[in-house]
Coordinates of C-alpha atoms and ligand atoms in Angstrom, one line a residue:
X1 CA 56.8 -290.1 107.2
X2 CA 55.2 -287.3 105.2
X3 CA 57.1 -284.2 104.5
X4 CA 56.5 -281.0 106.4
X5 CA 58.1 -277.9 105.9
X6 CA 57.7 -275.0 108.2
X7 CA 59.2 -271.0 107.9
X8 CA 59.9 -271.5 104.0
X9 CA 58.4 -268.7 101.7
X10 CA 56.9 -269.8 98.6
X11 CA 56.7 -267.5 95.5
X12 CA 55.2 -268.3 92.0
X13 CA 56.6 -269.1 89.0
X14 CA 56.2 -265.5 88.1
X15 CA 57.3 -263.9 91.8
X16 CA 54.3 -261.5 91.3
X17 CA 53.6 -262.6 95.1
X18 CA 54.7 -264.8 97.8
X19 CA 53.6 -266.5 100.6
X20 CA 54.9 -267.5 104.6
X21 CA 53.0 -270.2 105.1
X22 CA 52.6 -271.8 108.6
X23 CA 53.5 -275.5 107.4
X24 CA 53.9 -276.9 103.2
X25 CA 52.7 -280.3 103.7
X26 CA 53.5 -282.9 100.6
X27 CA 51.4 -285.6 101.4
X28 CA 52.1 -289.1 99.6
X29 CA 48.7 -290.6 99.6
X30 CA 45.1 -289.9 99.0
X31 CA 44.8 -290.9 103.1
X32 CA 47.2 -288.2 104.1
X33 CA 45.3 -285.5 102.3
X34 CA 41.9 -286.4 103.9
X35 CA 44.0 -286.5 107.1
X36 CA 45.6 -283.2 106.9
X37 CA 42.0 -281.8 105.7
X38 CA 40.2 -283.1 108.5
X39 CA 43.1 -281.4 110.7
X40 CA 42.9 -277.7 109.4
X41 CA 39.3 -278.6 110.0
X42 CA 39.8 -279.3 114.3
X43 CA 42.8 -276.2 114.3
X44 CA 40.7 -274.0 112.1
X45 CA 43.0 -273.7 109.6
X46 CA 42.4 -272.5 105.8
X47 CA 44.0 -274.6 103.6
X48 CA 45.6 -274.1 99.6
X49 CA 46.5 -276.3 97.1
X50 CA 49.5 -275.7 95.0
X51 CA 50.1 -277.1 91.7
X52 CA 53.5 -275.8 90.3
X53 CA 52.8 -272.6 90.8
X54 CA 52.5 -271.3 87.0
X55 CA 49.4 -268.6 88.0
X56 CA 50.7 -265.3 88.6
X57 CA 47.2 -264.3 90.2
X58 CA 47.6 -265.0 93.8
X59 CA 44.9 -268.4 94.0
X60 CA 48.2 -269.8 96.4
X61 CA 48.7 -267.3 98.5
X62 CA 48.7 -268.2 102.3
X63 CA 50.1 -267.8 105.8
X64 CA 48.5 -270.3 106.9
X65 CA 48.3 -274.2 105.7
X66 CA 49.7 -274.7 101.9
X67 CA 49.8 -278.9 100.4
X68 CA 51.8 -279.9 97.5
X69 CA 51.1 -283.0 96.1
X70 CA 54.2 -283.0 93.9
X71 CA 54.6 -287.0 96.6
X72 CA 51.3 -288.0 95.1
X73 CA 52.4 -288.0 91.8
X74 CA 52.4 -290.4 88.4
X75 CA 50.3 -292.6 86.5
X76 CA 47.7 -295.2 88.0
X77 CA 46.5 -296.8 84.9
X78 CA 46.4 -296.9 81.2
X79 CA 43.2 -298.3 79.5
X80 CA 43.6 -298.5 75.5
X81 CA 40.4 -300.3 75.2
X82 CA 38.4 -296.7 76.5
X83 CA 41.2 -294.5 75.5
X84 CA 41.6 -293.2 79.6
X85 CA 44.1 -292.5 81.7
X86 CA 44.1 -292.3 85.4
X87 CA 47.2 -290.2 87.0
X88 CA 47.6 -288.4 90.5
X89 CA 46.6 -285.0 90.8
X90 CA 50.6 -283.7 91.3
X91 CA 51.3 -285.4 88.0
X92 CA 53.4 -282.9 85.6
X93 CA 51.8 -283.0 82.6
X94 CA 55.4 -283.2 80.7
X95 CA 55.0 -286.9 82.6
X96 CA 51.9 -287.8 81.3
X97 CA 52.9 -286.7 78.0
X98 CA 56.3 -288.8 78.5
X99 CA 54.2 -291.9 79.8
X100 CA 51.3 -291.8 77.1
X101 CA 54.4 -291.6 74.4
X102 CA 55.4 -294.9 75.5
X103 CA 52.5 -296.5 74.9
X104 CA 51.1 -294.8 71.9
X105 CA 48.8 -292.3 73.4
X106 CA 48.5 -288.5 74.1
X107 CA 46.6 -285.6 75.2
X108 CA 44.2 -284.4 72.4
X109 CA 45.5 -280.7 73.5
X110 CA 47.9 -279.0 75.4
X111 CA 48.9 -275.4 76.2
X112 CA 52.7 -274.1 75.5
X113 CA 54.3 -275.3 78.7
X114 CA 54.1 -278.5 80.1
X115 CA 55.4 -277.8 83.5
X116 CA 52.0 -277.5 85.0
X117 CA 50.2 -280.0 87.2
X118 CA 46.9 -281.8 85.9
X119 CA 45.2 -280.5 88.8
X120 CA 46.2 -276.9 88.8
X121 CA 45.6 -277.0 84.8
X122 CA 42.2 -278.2 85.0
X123 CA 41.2 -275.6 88.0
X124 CA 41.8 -272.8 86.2
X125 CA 41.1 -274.2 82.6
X126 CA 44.2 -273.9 81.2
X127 CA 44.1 -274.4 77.1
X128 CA 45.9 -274.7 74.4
X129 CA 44.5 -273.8 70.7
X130 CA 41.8 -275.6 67.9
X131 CA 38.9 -275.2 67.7
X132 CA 37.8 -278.8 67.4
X133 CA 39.1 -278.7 71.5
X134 CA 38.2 -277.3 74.4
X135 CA 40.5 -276.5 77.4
X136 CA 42.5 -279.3 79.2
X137 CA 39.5 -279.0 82.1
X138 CA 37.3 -280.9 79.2
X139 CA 39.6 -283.9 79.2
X140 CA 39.0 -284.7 82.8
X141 CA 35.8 -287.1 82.6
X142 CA 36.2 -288.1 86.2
X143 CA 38.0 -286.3 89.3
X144 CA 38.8 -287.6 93.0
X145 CA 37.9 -284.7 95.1
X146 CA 38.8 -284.2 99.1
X147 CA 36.6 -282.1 100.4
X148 CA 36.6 -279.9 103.7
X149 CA 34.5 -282.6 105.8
X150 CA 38.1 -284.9 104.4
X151 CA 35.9 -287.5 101.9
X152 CA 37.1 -289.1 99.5
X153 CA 34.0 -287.5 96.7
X154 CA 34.4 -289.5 92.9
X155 CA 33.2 -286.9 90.4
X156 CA 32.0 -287.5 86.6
X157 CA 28.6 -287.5 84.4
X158 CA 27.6 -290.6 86.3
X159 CA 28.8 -290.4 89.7
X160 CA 27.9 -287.2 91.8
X161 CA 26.9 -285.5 88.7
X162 CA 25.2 -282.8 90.1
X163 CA 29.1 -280.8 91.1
X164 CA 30.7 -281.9 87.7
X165 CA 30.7 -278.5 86.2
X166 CA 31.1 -277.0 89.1
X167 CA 34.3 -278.9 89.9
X168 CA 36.8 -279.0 87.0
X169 CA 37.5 -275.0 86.9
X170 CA 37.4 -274.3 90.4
X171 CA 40.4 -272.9 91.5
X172 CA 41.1 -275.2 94.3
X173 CA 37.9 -273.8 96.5
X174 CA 35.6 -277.0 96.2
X175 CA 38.4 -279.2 97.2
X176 CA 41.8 -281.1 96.7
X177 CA 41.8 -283.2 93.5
X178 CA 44.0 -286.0 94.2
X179 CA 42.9 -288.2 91.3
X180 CA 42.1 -287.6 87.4
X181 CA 41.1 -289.7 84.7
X182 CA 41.6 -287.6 80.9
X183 CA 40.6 -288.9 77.9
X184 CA 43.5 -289.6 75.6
X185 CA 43.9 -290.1 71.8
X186 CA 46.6 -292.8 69.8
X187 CA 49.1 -290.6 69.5
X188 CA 49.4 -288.9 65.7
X189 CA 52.3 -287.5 64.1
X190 CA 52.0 -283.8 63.6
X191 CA 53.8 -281.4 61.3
X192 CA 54.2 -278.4 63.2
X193 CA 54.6 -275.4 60.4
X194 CA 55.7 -272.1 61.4
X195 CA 55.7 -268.8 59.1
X196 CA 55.3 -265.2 59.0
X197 CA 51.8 -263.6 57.0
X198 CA 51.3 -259.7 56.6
X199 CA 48.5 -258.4 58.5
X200 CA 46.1 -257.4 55.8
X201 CA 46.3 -261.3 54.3
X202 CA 45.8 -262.8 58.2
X203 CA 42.8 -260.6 58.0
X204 CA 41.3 -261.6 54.9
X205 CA 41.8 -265.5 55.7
X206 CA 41.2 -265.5 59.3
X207 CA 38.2 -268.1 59.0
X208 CA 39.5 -270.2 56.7
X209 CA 42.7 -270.6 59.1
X210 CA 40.6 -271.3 62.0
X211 CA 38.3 -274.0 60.4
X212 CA 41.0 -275.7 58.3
X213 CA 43.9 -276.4 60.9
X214 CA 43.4 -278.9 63.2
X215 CA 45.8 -276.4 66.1
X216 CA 46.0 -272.9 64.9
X217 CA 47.3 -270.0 66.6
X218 CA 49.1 -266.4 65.9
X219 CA 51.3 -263.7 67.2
X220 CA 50.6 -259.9 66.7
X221 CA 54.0 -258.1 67.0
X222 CA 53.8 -254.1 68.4
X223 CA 54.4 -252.2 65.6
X224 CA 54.5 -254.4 63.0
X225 CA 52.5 -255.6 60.0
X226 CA 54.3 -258.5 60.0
X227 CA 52.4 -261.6 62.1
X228 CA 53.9 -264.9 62.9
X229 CA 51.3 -267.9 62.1
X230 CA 51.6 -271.6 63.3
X231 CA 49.8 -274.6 63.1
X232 CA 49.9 -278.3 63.8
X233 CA 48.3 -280.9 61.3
X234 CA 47.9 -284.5 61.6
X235 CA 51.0 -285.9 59.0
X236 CA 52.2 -289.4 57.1
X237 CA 55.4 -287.8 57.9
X238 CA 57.7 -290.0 59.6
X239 CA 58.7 -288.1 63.2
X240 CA 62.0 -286.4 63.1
X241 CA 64.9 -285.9 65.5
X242 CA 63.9 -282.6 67.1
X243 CA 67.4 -281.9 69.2
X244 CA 68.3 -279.3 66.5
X245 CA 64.6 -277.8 66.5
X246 CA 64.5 -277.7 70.3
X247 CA 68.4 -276.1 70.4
X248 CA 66.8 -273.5 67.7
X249 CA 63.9 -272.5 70.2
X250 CA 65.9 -272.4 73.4
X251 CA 68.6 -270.1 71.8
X252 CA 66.4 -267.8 69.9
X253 CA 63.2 -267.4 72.0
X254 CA 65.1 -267.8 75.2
X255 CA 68.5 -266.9 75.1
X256 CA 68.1 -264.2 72.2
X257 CA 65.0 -263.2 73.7
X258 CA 66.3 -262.7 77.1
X259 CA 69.1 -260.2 76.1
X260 CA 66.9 -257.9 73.8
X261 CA 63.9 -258.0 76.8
X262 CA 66.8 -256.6 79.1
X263 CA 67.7 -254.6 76.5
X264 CA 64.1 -253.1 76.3
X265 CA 63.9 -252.9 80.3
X266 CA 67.5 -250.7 79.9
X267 CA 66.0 -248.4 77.2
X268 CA 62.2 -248.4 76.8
X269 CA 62.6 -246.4 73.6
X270 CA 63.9 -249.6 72.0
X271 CA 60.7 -251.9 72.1
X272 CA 59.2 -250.5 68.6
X273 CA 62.4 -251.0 66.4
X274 CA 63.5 -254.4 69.1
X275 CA 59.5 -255.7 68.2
X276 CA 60.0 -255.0 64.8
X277 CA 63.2 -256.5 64.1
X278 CA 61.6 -260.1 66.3
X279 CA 58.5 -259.6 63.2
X280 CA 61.1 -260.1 60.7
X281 CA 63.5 -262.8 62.0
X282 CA 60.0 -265.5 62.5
X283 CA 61.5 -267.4 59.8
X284 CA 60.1 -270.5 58.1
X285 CA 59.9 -273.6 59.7
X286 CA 58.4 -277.2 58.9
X287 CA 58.6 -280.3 61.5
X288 CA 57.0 -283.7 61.9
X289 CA 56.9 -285.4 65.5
X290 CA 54.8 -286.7 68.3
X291 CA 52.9 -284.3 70.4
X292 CA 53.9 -284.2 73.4
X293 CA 57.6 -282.8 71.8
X294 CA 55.8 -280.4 69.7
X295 CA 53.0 -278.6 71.8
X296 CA 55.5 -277.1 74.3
X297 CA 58.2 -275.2 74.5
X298 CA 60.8 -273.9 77.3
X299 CA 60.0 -270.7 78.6
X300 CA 62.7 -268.8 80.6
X301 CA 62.2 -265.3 80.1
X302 CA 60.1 -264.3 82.9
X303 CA 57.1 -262.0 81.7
X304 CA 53.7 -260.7 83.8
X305 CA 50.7 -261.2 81.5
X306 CA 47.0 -260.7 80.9
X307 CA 44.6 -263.3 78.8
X308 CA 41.1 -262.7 78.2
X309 CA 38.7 -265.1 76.7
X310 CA 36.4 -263.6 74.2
X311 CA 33.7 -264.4 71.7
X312 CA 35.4 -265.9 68.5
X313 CA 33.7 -263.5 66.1
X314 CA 35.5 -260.6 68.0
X315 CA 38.6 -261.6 67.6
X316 CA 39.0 -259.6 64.1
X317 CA 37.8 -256.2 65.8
X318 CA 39.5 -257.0 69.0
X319 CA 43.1 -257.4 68.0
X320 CA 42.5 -254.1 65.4
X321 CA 42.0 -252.1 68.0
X322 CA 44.8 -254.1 70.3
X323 CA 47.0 -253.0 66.8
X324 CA 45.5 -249.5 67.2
X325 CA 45.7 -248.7 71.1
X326 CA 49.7 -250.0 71.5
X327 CA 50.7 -247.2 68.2
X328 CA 48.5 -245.0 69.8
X329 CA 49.5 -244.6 73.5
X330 CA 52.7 -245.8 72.6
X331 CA 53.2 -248.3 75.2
X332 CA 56.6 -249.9 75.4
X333 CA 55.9 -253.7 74.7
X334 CA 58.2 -255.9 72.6
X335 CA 56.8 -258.7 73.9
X336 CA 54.1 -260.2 70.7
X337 CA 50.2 -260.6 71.5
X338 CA 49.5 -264.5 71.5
X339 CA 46.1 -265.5 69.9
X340 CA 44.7 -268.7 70.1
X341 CA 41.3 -270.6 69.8
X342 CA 39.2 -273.1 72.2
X343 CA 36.2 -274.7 71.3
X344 CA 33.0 -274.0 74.0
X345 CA 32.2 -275.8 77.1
X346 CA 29.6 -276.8 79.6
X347 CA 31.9 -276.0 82.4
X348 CA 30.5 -273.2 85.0
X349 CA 33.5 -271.0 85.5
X350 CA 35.4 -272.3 82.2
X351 CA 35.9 -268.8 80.2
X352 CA 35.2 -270.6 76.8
X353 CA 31.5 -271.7 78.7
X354 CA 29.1 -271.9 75.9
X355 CA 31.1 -270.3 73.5
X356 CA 33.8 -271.0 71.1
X357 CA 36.5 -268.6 72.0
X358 CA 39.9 -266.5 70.8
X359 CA 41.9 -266.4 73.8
X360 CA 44.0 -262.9 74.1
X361 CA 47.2 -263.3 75.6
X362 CA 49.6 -260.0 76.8
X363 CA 52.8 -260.0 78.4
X364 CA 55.5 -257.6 79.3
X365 CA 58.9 -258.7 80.8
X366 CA 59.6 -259.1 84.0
X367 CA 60.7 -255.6 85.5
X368 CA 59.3 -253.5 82.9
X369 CA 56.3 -251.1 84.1
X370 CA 53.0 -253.2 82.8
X371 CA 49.8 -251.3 84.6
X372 CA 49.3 -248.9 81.9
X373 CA 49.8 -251.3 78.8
X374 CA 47.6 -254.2 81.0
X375 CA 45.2 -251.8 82.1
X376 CA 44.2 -250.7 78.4
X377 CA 44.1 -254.3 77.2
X378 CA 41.6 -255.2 79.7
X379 CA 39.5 -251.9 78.4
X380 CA 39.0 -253.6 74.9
X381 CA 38.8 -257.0 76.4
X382 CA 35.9 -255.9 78.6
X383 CA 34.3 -254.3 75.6
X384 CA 33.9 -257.5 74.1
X385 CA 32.7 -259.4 77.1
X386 CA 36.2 -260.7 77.9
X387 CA 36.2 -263.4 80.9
X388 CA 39.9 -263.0 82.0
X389 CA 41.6 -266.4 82.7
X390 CA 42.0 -267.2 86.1
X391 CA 45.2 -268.2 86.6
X392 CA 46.3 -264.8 84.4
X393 CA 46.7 -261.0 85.6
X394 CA 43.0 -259.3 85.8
X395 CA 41.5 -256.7 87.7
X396 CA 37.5 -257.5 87.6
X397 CA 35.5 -257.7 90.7
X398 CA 33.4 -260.4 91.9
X399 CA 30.3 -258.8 90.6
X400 CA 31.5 -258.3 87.3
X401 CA 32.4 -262.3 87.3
X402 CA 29.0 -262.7 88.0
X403 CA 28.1 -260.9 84.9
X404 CA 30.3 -262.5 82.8
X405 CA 29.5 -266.0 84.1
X406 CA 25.2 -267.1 84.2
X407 CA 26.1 -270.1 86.4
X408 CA 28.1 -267.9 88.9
X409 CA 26.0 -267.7 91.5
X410 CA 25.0 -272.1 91.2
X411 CA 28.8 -272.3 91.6
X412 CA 28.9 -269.9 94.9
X413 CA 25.8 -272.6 96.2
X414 CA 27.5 -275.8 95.8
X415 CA 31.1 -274.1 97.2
X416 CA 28.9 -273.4 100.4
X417 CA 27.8 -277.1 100.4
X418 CA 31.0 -278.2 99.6
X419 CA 33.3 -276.1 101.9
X420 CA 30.8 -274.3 104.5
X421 CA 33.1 -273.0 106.6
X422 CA 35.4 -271.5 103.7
X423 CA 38.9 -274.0 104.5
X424 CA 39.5 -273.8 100.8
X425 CA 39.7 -269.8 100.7
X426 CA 42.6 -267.2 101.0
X427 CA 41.7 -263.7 101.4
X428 CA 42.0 -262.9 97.5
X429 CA 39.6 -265.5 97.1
X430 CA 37.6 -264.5 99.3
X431 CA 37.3 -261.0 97.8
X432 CA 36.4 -262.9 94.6
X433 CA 34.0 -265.3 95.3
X434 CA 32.1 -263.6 97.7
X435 CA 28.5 -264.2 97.9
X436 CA 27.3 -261.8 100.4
X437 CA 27.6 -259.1 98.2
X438 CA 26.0 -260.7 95.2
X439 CA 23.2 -261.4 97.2
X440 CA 22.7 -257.6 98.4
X441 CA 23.4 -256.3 94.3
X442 CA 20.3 -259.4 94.0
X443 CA 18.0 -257.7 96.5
X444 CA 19.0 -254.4 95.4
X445 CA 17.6 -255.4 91.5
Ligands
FAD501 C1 55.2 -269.6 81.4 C2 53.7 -269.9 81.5 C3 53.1 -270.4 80.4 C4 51.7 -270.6 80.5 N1 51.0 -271.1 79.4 C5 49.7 -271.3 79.4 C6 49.0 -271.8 78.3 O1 49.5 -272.1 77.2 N2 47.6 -271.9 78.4 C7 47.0 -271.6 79.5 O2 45.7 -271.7 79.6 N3 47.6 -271.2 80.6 C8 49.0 -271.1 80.6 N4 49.6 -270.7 81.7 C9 48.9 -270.6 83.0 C10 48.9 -271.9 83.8 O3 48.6 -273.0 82.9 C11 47.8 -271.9 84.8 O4 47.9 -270.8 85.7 C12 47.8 -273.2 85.6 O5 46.7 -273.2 86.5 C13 49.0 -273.5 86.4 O6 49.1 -274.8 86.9 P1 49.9 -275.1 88.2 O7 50.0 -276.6 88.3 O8 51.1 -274.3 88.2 O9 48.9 -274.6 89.3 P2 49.0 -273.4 90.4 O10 49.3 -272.2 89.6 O11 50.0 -273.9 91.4 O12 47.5 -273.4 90.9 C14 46.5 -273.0 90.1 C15 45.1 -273.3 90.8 O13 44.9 -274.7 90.8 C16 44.6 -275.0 92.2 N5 45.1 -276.4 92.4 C17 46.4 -276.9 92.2 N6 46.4 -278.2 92.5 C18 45.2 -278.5 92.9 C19 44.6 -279.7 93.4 N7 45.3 -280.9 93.5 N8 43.3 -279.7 93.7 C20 42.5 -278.6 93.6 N9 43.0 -277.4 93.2 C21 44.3 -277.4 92.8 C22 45.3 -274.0 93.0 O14 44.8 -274.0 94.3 C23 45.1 -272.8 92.2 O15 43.8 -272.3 92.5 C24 51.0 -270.4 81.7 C25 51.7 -269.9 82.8 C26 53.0 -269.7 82.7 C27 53.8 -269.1 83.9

């Protein structure tokens, strides 16, 4: 019997909304999707899809129909020979990261948490960092997709080609994903290096630390010249026992973390010297292992937070004037600016599409005033023709998405093939995806 729950509120990961949805079905087979589908269908019923619930824009939100598929979850098949695997579309990835290990295999990239679900990772085009990769969407090189009529659609380069790029960042509107096959990789042995660079030298080697680390990322602190740099290289190294690495991480950036954020949240004033004194303790740290034990990390401090996807070459100008605006207006943010890269896509509504990217992240700790500090961010972001990520905070309309996007308005066409009668929509989606505007702005040029 498949689970139904009814008069349970749902909030995300975040609790920057939540939801009282009619029923939460968890389906256990591809069947009981297409079943439930064709339901909403008859009762005219709009449907979501939850993932784990790691947006904090509200893509989930609904009173009406919500379906988990944390029951149709886990790994179908492994094939070395292609270097594939097939999973469910509940799958966590820290399961198919556990699973691949097993056998050898991994994920060529992943993002800093590994809580997510492959299907709500690929629908918004969730990344991680290196430029030799794109986001986690690119992976996917065939999908299983339920759509509103309740078929059962197989999606790749071969096979209903014409939605492929419509269908991997779609945000849950074109249909359910129940099935994934990724592209995998034998699984390397990575040393992870951590340090801590002065501004002016991040500056003057920016490039070269793009282009000569296989995963490269780094951390402006508010108020501080003092940047936090990390990378991942393929090593010889033999893997190390990472329990005292791991301990390190949860006490410091969780534990530590959590008392000065509360500390900040108590007395604003604190967040220049409390950012400051994080800038100095990044200490220096070198560590060989597997990937899947190195790419994420706990995160329990909860934070709201902003990322924007921007042209790579404005990175430089773009986190100068981040540097400038937080000293200027003073904004009380400890929390340090995440900056990471992703190698361009073909995907229609992938941020990095046709364009190799620097990804912008912002966060400020849960309970702490953020409009002020988001709202200037987004300013400079949308100076440099920022596409916000979509399962991050943003405030752009749907006819600035269309701006920002050339392949918008295809993407609106096969959505109204796919899901005529707009099952897949909430109301924030429907705000954001609306066509009828776009088509009186068309007529109006
Ligand atoms: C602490 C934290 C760290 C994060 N780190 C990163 C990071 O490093 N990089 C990054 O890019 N992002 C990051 N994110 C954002 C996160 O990866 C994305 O928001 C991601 O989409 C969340 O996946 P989910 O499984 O929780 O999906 P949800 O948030 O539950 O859903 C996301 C979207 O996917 C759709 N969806 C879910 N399942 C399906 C399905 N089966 N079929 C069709 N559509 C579906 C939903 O309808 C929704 O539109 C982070 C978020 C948090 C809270």
């Amino acid at each position: 019997m498949m689970k139904i729950e009814q008069g349970r509120t749902w909030k995300n990961w975040a609790q920057t909304f939540e939801s009282q949805p009619e029923k939460i079905f968890y389906p256990s087979s591809i069947n009981e999707v297409s079943t439930i589908v064709k339901e909403a269908a008859i009762e005219g019923k709009n449907i979501r899809v939850i993932g784990a619930g790691h947006s904090f824009t509200r893509l989930v939100e609904s009173d009406e129909w919500l379906i988990s598929l944390d029951a149709l979850s886990g790994i179908e098949s492994i094939d070395k020979d292609n270097g594939t695997v097939t999973v469910f579309g509940g799958t966590r990835l820290y399961h198919v990261g556990e699973e691949l290990g097993k056998q050898g295999f991994s994920q060529e990239n992943l993002g800093d948490i590994n809580v997510q679900s492959i299907a709500g990772a690929i629908s918004t085009g969730t990344h991680g960092t290196g430029l030799q990769f794109g986001n986690i969407s690119t992976q996917a090189i065939k999908i299983w997709l339920v759509t509103a009529a309740g078929e059962i659609l197989p999606i790749s380069k071969t096979e209903n080609a014409q939605y492929y790029n419509a269908c991997l960042v779609s945000l849950g509107t074109l249909g359910i994903i129940v099935k994934v096959t990724l592209k995998i990789i034998e699984s390397p042995v990575y040393e992870y290096k951590s340090d801590q660079i002065e501004f002016s030298i991040l500056k003057k080697n920016l490039t070269q630390l793009i282009e000569s680390n296989r995963h490269f990322e780094f951390y402006l602190f508010p108020y501080s010249d003092l940047i936090q740099i990390k990378t991942m290289n393929i090593s010889a190294q033999k893997p190390k026992n990472l329990r005292l690495h791991h301990f390190k991480n949860l006490l410091l950036e969780n534990y530590l973390f959590f008392i000065l954020s509360e500390v900040c949240r108590l007395f604003p004033k604190t967040c220049r010297f409390i950012s400051r004194l994080s800038s100095k303790s990044v200490g220096r740290t070198s560590i060989a292992a597997h990937s899947y034990q190195l790419f994420a990390t706990p995160r329990m401090v909860k934070f709201r937070e902003i990322e924007y996807c921007i042209p790579l070459e404005h990175l430089l100008p773009a986190i100068q004037e981040i540097r400038e605006c937080i000293e200027e207006k003073k904004h009380k943010v400890h929390f340090p600016i995440e900056c990471r890269m992703v190698k361009a896509d073909d995907l229609w509504l992938s941020p990095s599409y046709k364009r190799d990217s620097a990804y912008i992240a912002c966060h400020m700790y849960k309970g702490m005033p953020y409009e002020d500090y988001f709202h200037d961010m987004e300013q400079i972001m949308k100076k440099y023709d920022g596409r916000p990520h979509w399962g991050k905070m943003h405030n752009r309309s749907n006819n600035e998405l269309y701006n920002l996007y050339p392949k918008f308005a295809d993407f609106l066409s096969i959505k109204n093939e796919l899901d005529p009668y707009e099952l897949f929509l909430n109301g924030y989606l429907k705000d954001l995806l609306n066509d009828k505007d776009l088509m009186n702005m068309k007529k109006v040029q």
